[in-house]
Amino acid sequence: MTTVMHFWWQVLVAALAFFMLGAIWYNPKVFGTAWAKSHGIVMDPEKRKEANMAKLFICSFLCALVLSAATLWVCAASCQGVLCSAPGGMGMMHCLKSGALIGGSGAAAISMGYIYNMKPLNSYLIDGGYNFAGCILASVIYYFLGCC
């Protein structure tokens, strides 16, 4: 069976796409304003200067890397390349199910913490939705790169 390490560059591509999705997802014109309000964050430019944005982005990218690698591992381990590439095989649907499994698990984990922290519903819908969509995006990338 092929390991995730064999596909290191594909994992990097998927993680970068996942990270770029976050830039769009959390843009104030998309979900950023609602997200900040639901978490009680004041979007003050002065506070952004105080924050170590490089550290935040590096940590976020590392999390995207872990989720992207997990998505590939589930897809490749369950598919082993045979069922997906064969005529009439599972193909794209199999990859989407793998992404949904990992993304849904991440969203559920976030939701549990948010429930106990009594966060508003839209907080975990936005954050959980981002993880779900990011893993789906990674799985689509893996399908088109021939990883699973």
Short mmCIF file of N, CA and C in Angstrom, two decimals:
data_model
loop_
_atom_site.label_atom_id
_atom_site.label_comp_id
_atom_site.label_asym_id
_atom_site.label_seq_id
_atom_site.Cartn_x
_atom_site.Cartn_y
_atom_site.Cartn_z
N MET A 1 0.85 -1.18 0.00
CA MET A 1 0.00 0.00 0.00
C MET A 1 0.89 1.24 0.00
N THR A 2 0.49 2.23 -0.73
CA THR A 2 1.22 3.48 -0.82
C THR A 2 0.99 4.29 0.45
N THR A 3 2.07 4.89 0.95
CA THR A 3 1.94 5.69 2.17
C THR A 3 1.71 7.15 1.82
N VAL A 4 1.27 7.91 2.82
CA VAL A 4 1.07 9.34 2.64
C VAL A 4 2.39 10.01 2.30
N MET A 5 3.50 9.52 2.87
CA MET A 5 4.80 10.14 2.62
C MET A 5 5.18 10.07 1.15
N HIS A 6 4.69 9.07 0.45
CA HIS A 6 4.96 8.96 -0.98
C HIS A 6 4.34 10.14 -1.73
N PHE A 7 3.28 10.67 -1.19
CA PHE A 7 2.57 11.77 -1.83
C PHE A 7 2.80 13.10 -1.11
N TRP A 8 4.00 13.32 -0.61
CA TRP A 8 4.26 14.53 0.20
C TRP A 8 3.94 15.81 -0.54
N TRP A 9 4.25 15.89 -1.82
CA TRP A 9 4.00 17.15 -2.52
C TRP A 9 2.51 17.37 -2.76
N GLN A 10 1.75 16.27 -2.95
CA GLN A 10 0.30 16.41 -3.11
C GLN A 10 -0.34 16.87 -1.80
N VAL A 11 0.17 16.38 -0.66
CA VAL A 11 -0.33 16.81 0.64
C VAL A 11 -0.04 18.30 0.82
N LEU A 12 1.13 18.75 0.40
CA LEU A 12 1.46 20.18 0.49
C LEU A 12 0.53 21.02 -0.38
N VAL A 13 0.23 20.54 -1.59
CA VAL A 13 -0.69 21.25 -2.48
C VAL A 13 -2.07 21.34 -1.85
N ALA A 14 -2.56 20.22 -1.32
CA ALA A 14 -3.88 20.20 -0.71
C ALA A 14 -3.92 21.09 0.54
N ALA A 15 -2.86 21.07 1.34
CA ALA A 15 -2.81 21.91 2.55
C ALA A 15 -2.78 23.39 2.17
N LEU A 16 -2.05 23.72 1.13
CA LEU A 16 -2.01 25.11 0.67
C LEU A 16 -3.39 25.55 0.18
N ALA A 17 -4.08 24.69 -0.55
CA ALA A 17 -5.44 25.01 -1.02
C ALA A 17 -6.38 25.16 0.18
N PHE A 18 -6.26 24.28 1.16
CA PHE A 18 -7.06 24.34 2.39
C PHE A 18 -6.82 25.69 3.08
N PHE A 19 -5.56 26.06 3.20
CA PHE A 19 -5.17 27.32 3.84
C PHE A 19 -5.72 28.53 3.06
N MET A 20 -5.64 28.46 1.74
CA MET A 20 -6.16 29.55 0.91
C MET A 20 -7.68 29.64 1.01
N LEU A 21 -8.34 28.50 1.15
CA LEU A 21 -9.78 28.50 1.38
C LEU A 21 -10.10 29.29 2.65
N GLY A 22 -9.26 29.14 3.66
CA GLY A 22 -9.45 29.89 4.91
C GLY A 22 -9.38 31.39 4.70
N ALA A 23 -8.48 31.82 3.82
CA ALA A 23 -8.38 33.26 3.52
C ALA A 23 -9.67 33.78 2.90
N ILE A 24 -10.30 32.95 2.10
CA ILE A 24 -11.58 33.34 1.49
C ILE A 24 -12.71 33.20 2.52
N TRP A 25 -12.77 32.07 3.20
CA TRP A 25 -13.83 31.74 4.14
C TRP A 25 -13.96 32.79 5.24
N TYR A 26 -12.80 33.19 5.79
CA TYR A 26 -12.80 34.13 6.91
C TYR A 26 -12.64 35.59 6.48
N ASN A 27 -12.77 35.85 5.20
CA ASN A 27 -12.78 37.22 4.70
C ASN A 27 -14.01 37.92 5.25
N PRO A 28 -13.87 39.19 5.65
CA PRO A 28 -15.04 39.91 6.19
C PRO A 28 -16.25 39.92 5.26
N LYS A 29 -16.04 39.80 3.96
CA LYS A 29 -17.15 39.81 3.01
C LYS A 29 -17.82 38.44 2.88
N VAL A 30 -17.20 37.41 3.44
CA VAL A 30 -17.80 36.07 3.38
C VAL A 30 -18.33 35.74 4.79
N PHE A 31 -17.51 35.09 5.62
CA PHE A 31 -17.94 34.74 6.97
C PHE A 31 -17.16 35.46 8.06
N GLY A 32 -16.16 36.23 7.70
CA GLY A 32 -15.26 36.84 8.68
C GLY A 32 -15.93 37.74 9.70
N THR A 33 -16.84 38.59 9.26
CA THR A 33 -17.52 39.49 10.17
C THR A 33 -18.42 38.72 11.14
N ALA A 34 -19.20 37.78 10.62
CA ALA A 34 -20.07 36.96 11.47
C ALA A 34 -19.23 36.11 12.43
N TRP A 35 -18.11 35.60 11.95
CA TRP A 35 -17.23 34.78 12.78
C TRP A 35 -16.68 35.59 13.93
N ALA A 36 -16.16 36.78 13.63
CA ALA A 36 -15.59 37.64 14.67
C ALA A 36 -16.65 38.01 15.71
N LYS A 37 -17.84 38.35 15.25
CA LYS A 37 -18.92 38.73 16.15
C LYS A 37 -19.31 37.56 17.05
N SER A 38 -19.40 36.35 16.48
CA SER A 38 -19.81 35.18 17.26
C SER A 38 -18.79 34.80 18.32
N HIS A 39 -17.53 35.14 18.10
CA HIS A 39 -16.47 34.84 19.06
C HIS A 39 -16.15 36.04 19.96
N GLY A 40 -16.83 37.15 19.74
CA GLY A 40 -16.58 38.34 20.55
C GLY A 40 -15.26 39.01 20.23
N ILE A 41 -14.81 38.89 18.98
CA ILE A 41 -13.55 39.48 18.56
C ILE A 41 -13.82 40.82 17.89
N VAL A 42 -13.10 41.84 18.33
CA VAL A 42 -13.20 43.17 17.73
C VAL A 42 -12.12 43.25 16.66
N MET A 43 -12.53 43.49 15.45
CA MET A 43 -11.57 43.55 14.33
C MET A 43 -10.91 44.93 14.29
N ASP A 44 -9.98 45.12 15.21
CA ASP A 44 -9.27 46.38 15.35
C ASP A 44 -7.90 46.26 14.68
N PRO A 45 -7.59 47.13 13.72
CA PRO A 45 -6.28 47.06 13.05
C PRO A 45 -5.10 47.18 14.02
N GLU A 46 -5.27 47.90 15.10
CA GLU A 46 -4.19 48.05 16.09
C GLU A 46 -3.92 46.72 16.81
N LYS A 47 -4.99 45.99 17.12
CA LYS A 47 -4.82 44.70 17.77
C LYS A 47 -4.15 43.69 16.84
N ARG A 48 -4.43 43.80 15.56
CA ARG A 48 -3.80 42.91 14.58
C ARG A 48 -2.30 43.14 14.54
N LYS A 49 -1.89 44.38 14.75
CA LYS A 49 -0.46 44.68 14.76
C LYS A 49 0.21 44.03 15.97
N GLU A 50 -0.53 43.93 17.09
CA GLU A 50 0.01 43.34 18.30
C GLU A 50 0.11 41.82 18.20
N ALA A 51 -0.78 41.22 17.46
CA ALA A 51 -0.81 39.76 17.34
C ALA A 51 0.37 39.29 16.49
N ASN A 52 0.86 38.13 16.81
CA ASN A 52 1.93 37.53 16.02
C ASN A 52 1.28 36.77 14.87
N MET A 53 0.95 37.51 13.80
CA MET A 53 0.23 36.92 12.68
C MET A 53 1.01 35.79 12.01
N ALA A 54 2.33 35.93 11.95
CA ALA A 54 3.14 34.87 11.33
C ALA A 54 2.97 33.56 12.09
N LYS A 55 3.00 33.63 13.41
CA LYS A 55 2.82 32.43 14.24
C LYS A 55 1.42 31.84 14.02
N LEU A 56 0.41 32.70 13.98
CA LEU A 56 -0.96 32.22 13.75
C LEU A 56 -1.10 31.53 12.40
N PHE A 57 -0.52 32.12 11.37
CA PHE A 57 -0.60 31.53 10.03
C PHE A 57 0.17 30.22 9.94
N ILE A 58 1.34 30.16 10.56
CA ILE A 58 2.14 28.93 10.54
C ILE A 58 1.38 27.81 11.24
N CYS A 59 0.83 28.10 12.41
CA CYS A 59 0.07 27.08 13.15
C CYS A 59 -1.17 26.64 12.36
N SER A 60 -1.84 27.58 11.74
CA SER A 60 -3.01 27.24 10.92
C SER A 60 -2.63 26.37 9.74
N PHE A 61 -1.51 26.69 9.09
CA PHE A 61 -1.05 25.89 7.96
C PHE A 61 -0.69 24.47 8.41
N LEU A 62 -0.05 24.35 9.58
CA LEU A 62 0.30 23.02 10.09
C LEU A 62 -0.95 22.19 10.36
N CYS A 63 -2.00 22.84 10.88
CA CYS A 63 -3.27 22.13 11.09
C CYS A 63 -3.88 21.69 9.76
N ALA A 64 -3.81 22.57 8.76
CA ALA A 64 -4.31 22.21 7.42
C ALA A 64 -3.51 21.05 6.85
N LEU A 65 -2.22 21.03 7.13
CA LEU A 65 -1.34 19.95 6.66
C LEU A 65 -1.75 18.62 7.29
N VAL A 66 -2.02 18.63 8.59
CA VAL A 66 -2.44 17.40 9.29
C VAL A 66 -3.78 16.90 8.75
N LEU A 67 -4.75 17.80 8.60
CA LEU A 67 -6.06 17.39 8.07
C LEU A 67 -5.96 16.90 6.63
N SER A 68 -5.12 17.54 5.83
CA SER A 68 -4.94 17.11 4.44
C SER A 68 -4.29 15.74 4.37
N ALA A 69 -3.29 15.50 5.22
CA ALA A 69 -2.63 14.19 5.24
C ALA A 69 -3.59 13.11 5.71
N ALA A 70 -4.41 13.42 6.72
CA ALA A 70 -5.39 12.44 7.21
C ALA A 70 -6.42 12.11 6.14
N THR A 71 -6.83 13.11 5.39
CA THR A 71 -7.79 12.89 4.31
C THR A 71 -7.20 11.95 3.25
N LEU A 72 -5.96 12.18 2.88
CA LEU A 72 -5.31 11.31 1.90
C LEU A 72 -5.15 9.90 2.45
N TRP A 73 -4.76 9.79 3.70
CA TRP A 73 -4.54 8.48 4.28
C TRP A 73 -5.84 7.66 4.27
N VAL A 74 -6.94 8.27 4.66
CA VAL A 74 -8.23 7.56 4.66
C VAL A 74 -8.61 7.17 3.24
N CYS A 75 -8.46 8.09 2.32
CA CYS A 75 -8.84 7.81 0.93
C CYS A 75 -7.96 6.70 0.34
N ALA A 76 -6.66 6.83 0.50
CA ALA A 76 -5.74 5.86 -0.09
C ALA A 76 -5.82 4.51 0.60
N ALA A 77 -5.96 4.49 1.92
CA ALA A 77 -6.01 3.23 2.66
C ALA A 77 -7.26 2.42 2.33
N SER A 78 -8.37 3.11 2.14
CA SER A 78 -9.60 2.39 1.87
C SER A 78 -9.77 2.07 0.39
N CYS A 79 -9.09 2.81 -0.46
CA CYS A 79 -9.26 2.61 -1.90
C CYS A 79 -8.15 1.74 -2.48
N GLN A 80 -6.93 1.98 -2.06
CA GLN A 80 -5.74 1.30 -2.55
C GLN A 80 -5.59 1.41 -4.06
N GLY A 81 -6.19 2.43 -4.66
CA GLY A 81 -6.00 2.71 -6.07
C GLY A 81 -6.73 1.79 -7.03
N VAL A 82 -7.20 0.65 -6.57
CA VAL A 82 -7.80 -0.33 -7.47
C VAL A 82 -9.25 0.04 -7.78
N LEU A 83 -10.05 0.23 -6.75
CA LEU A 83 -11.47 0.48 -6.96
C LEU A 83 -11.73 1.83 -7.61
N CYS A 84 -10.87 2.81 -7.31
CA CYS A 84 -11.13 4.15 -7.81
C CYS A 84 -10.77 4.31 -9.28
N SER A 85 -9.69 3.69 -9.68
CA SER A 85 -9.23 3.91 -11.05
C SER A 85 -9.84 2.94 -12.05
N ALA A 86 -10.41 1.85 -11.57
CA ALA A 86 -11.00 0.86 -12.48
C ALA A 86 -12.26 1.41 -13.12
N PRO A 87 -12.56 0.99 -14.35
CA PRO A 87 -13.81 1.41 -14.98
C PRO A 87 -15.00 1.00 -14.11
N GLY A 88 -15.87 1.95 -13.88
CA GLY A 88 -17.01 1.68 -13.00
C GLY A 88 -16.64 1.74 -11.53
N GLY A 89 -15.40 2.14 -11.23
CA GLY A 89 -14.96 2.22 -9.84
C GLY A 89 -15.59 3.40 -9.12
N MET A 90 -15.23 3.57 -7.86
CA MET A 90 -15.86 4.59 -7.03
C MET A 90 -15.36 6.00 -7.34
N GLY A 91 -14.13 6.15 -7.75
CA GLY A 91 -13.58 7.41 -8.19
C GLY A 91 -13.85 8.60 -7.30
N MET A 92 -14.41 9.64 -7.90
CA MET A 92 -14.64 10.91 -7.21
C MET A 92 -15.52 10.73 -5.98
N MET A 93 -16.55 9.92 -6.06
CA MET A 93 -17.45 9.73 -4.92
C MET A 93 -16.70 9.16 -3.72
N HIS A 94 -15.79 8.24 -3.97
CA HIS A 94 -15.00 7.67 -2.88
C HIS A 94 -14.13 8.74 -2.22
N CYS A 95 -13.51 9.57 -3.03
CA CYS A 95 -12.66 10.64 -2.48
C CYS A 95 -13.51 11.63 -1.69
N LEU A 96 -14.68 11.98 -2.21
CA LEU A 96 -15.57 12.91 -1.49
C LEU A 96 -16.02 12.33 -0.15
N LYS A 97 -16.31 11.04 -0.12
CA LYS A 97 -16.71 10.40 1.14
C LYS A 97 -15.56 10.43 2.14
N SER A 98 -14.35 10.22 1.67
CA SER A 98 -13.18 10.28 2.56
C SER A 98 -13.00 11.68 3.13
N GLY A 99 -13.12 12.69 2.28
CA GLY A 99 -13.02 14.07 2.74
C GLY A 99 -14.13 14.41 3.71
N ALA A 100 -15.34 13.93 3.44
CA ALA A 100 -16.47 14.19 4.33
C ALA A 100 -16.27 13.51 5.69
N LEU A 101 -15.68 12.32 5.69
CA LEU A 101 -15.42 11.60 6.93
C LEU A 101 -14.45 12.38 7.82
N ILE A 102 -13.33 12.79 7.25
CA ILE A 102 -12.34 13.53 8.04
C ILE A 102 -12.86 14.92 8.39
N GLY A 103 -13.43 15.62 7.43
CA GLY A 103 -13.95 16.97 7.68
C GLY A 103 -15.09 16.97 8.68
N GLY A 104 -15.97 15.99 8.56
CA GLY A 104 -17.08 15.87 9.51
C GLY A 104 -16.59 15.55 10.91
N SER A 105 -15.56 14.72 11.00
CA SER A 105 -14.98 14.40 12.31
C SER A 105 -14.36 15.65 12.94
N GLY A 106 -13.64 16.44 12.14
CA GLY A 106 -13.07 17.68 12.65
C GLY A 106 -14.14 18.66 13.08
N ALA A 107 -15.20 18.76 12.30
CA ALA A 107 -16.31 19.66 12.64
C ALA A 107 -17.00 19.21 13.93
N ALA A 108 -17.17 17.91 14.10
CA ALA A 108 -17.80 17.39 15.31
C ALA A 108 -16.92 17.68 16.53
N ALA A 109 -15.62 17.51 16.40
CA ALA A 109 -14.71 17.78 17.52
C ALA A 109 -14.77 19.26 17.92
N ILE A 110 -14.78 20.14 16.94
CA ILE A 110 -14.89 21.57 17.22
C ILE A 110 -16.22 21.86 17.90
N SER A 111 -17.28 21.25 17.42
CA SER A 111 -18.62 21.49 17.97
C SER A 111 -18.70 21.11 19.43
N MET A 112 -18.09 19.99 19.81
CA MET A 112 -18.14 19.58 21.22
C MET A 112 -17.53 20.65 22.12
N GLY A 113 -16.38 21.17 21.73
CA GLY A 113 -15.76 22.22 22.52
C GLY A 113 -16.60 23.48 22.56
N TYR A 114 -17.19 23.83 21.45
CA TYR A 114 -18.01 25.05 21.39
C TYR A 114 -19.29 24.91 22.20
N ILE A 115 -19.86 23.71 22.24
CA ILE A 115 -21.06 23.49 23.04
C ILE A 115 -20.75 23.72 24.52
N TYR A 116 -19.65 23.15 25.00
CA TYR A 116 -19.30 23.32 26.41
C TYR A 116 -18.84 24.73 26.73
N ASN A 117 -18.30 25.44 25.75
CA ASN A 117 -17.92 26.83 25.96
C ASN A 117 -19.08 27.78 25.71
N MET A 118 -20.25 27.20 25.39
CA MET A 118 -21.48 27.95 25.16
C MET A 118 -21.33 29.01 24.07
N LYS A 119 -20.67 28.62 23.01
CA LYS A 119 -20.53 29.50 21.84
C LYS A 119 -21.84 29.48 21.05
N PRO A 120 -22.13 30.57 20.36
CA PRO A 120 -23.34 30.59 19.52
C PRO A 120 -23.25 29.56 18.39
N LEU A 121 -24.39 29.09 17.93
CA LEU A 121 -24.47 28.09 16.87
C LEU A 121 -23.67 28.49 15.63
N ASN A 122 -23.75 29.76 15.23
CA ASN A 122 -23.04 30.14 14.01
C ASN A 122 -21.53 30.06 14.17
N SER A 123 -21.00 30.10 15.40
CA SER A 123 -19.56 29.93 15.61
C SER A 123 -19.09 28.58 15.10
N TYR A 124 -19.77 27.53 15.53
CA TYR A 124 -19.29 26.23 15.08
C TYR A 124 -19.78 25.85 13.70
N LEU A 125 -20.83 26.48 13.23
CA LEU A 125 -21.21 26.26 11.83
C LEU A 125 -20.14 26.85 10.90
N ILE A 126 -19.65 28.02 11.25
CA ILE A 126 -18.62 28.66 10.41
C ILE A 126 -17.31 27.89 10.51
N ASP A 127 -16.84 27.63 11.74
CA ASP A 127 -15.55 26.94 11.91
C ASP A 127 -15.61 25.48 11.47
N GLY A 128 -16.69 24.78 11.86
CA GLY A 128 -16.85 23.39 11.44
C GLY A 128 -17.04 23.27 9.94
N GLY A 129 -17.79 24.21 9.37
CA GLY A 129 -18.00 24.22 7.92
C GLY A 129 -16.71 24.42 7.16
N TYR A 130 -15.82 25.26 7.70
CA TYR A 130 -14.52 25.47 7.06
C TYR A 130 -13.70 24.17 7.04
N ASN A 131 -13.67 23.47 8.17
CA ASN A 131 -12.92 22.21 8.20
C ASN A 131 -13.53 21.17 7.28
N PHE A 132 -14.86 21.11 7.25
CA PHE A 132 -15.55 20.17 6.37
C PHE A 132 -15.24 20.50 4.91
N ALA A 133 -15.41 21.77 4.52
CA ALA A 133 -15.16 22.19 3.14
C ALA A 133 -13.69 22.01 2.76
N GLY A 134 -12.79 22.28 3.70
CA GLY A 134 -11.36 22.13 3.42
C GLY A 134 -10.97 20.68 3.13
N CYS A 135 -11.51 19.76 3.90
CA CYS A 135 -11.22 18.34 3.66
C CYS A 135 -11.85 17.84 2.37
N ILE A 136 -13.02 18.34 2.04
CA ILE A 136 -13.64 18.01 0.75
C ILE A 136 -12.75 18.53 -0.38
N LEU A 137 -12.28 19.77 -0.25
CA LEU A 137 -11.38 20.36 -1.25
C LEU A 137 -10.13 19.51 -1.40
N ALA A 138 -9.54 19.10 -0.28
CA ALA A 138 -8.33 18.26 -0.34
C ALA A 138 -8.62 16.95 -1.06
N SER A 139 -9.76 16.34 -0.78
CA SER A 139 -10.08 15.06 -1.42
C SER A 139 -10.28 15.22 -2.92
N VAL A 140 -10.85 16.33 -3.35
CA VAL A 140 -11.02 16.58 -4.79
C VAL A 140 -9.65 16.77 -5.44
N ILE A 141 -8.77 17.48 -4.77
CA ILE A 141 -7.41 17.66 -5.29
C ILE A 141 -6.72 16.31 -5.43
N TYR A 142 -6.86 15.45 -4.41
CA TYR A 142 -6.24 14.13 -4.48
C TYR A 142 -6.80 13.31 -5.63
N TYR A 143 -8.07 13.41 -5.87
CA TYR A 143 -8.67 12.67 -6.98
C TYR A 143 -8.05 13.12 -8.31
N PHE A 144 -7.97 14.43 -8.50
CA PHE A 144 -7.43 14.92 -9.78
C PHE A 144 -5.93 14.73 -9.91
N LEU A 145 -5.23 14.60 -8.79
CA LEU A 145 -3.79 14.32 -8.85
C LEU A 145 -3.50 12.83 -8.92
N GLY A 146 -4.56 12.01 -8.88
CA GLY A 146 -4.39 10.55 -9.01
C GLY A 146 -3.89 9.88 -7.77
N CYS A 147 -4.10 10.48 -6.59
CA CYS A 147 -3.60 9.90 -5.36
C CYS A 147 -4.46 8.75 -4.87
N CYS A 148 -5.73 8.80 -5.17
CA CYS A 148 -6.60 7.70 -4.72
C CYS A 148 -7.66 7.44 -5.76
#
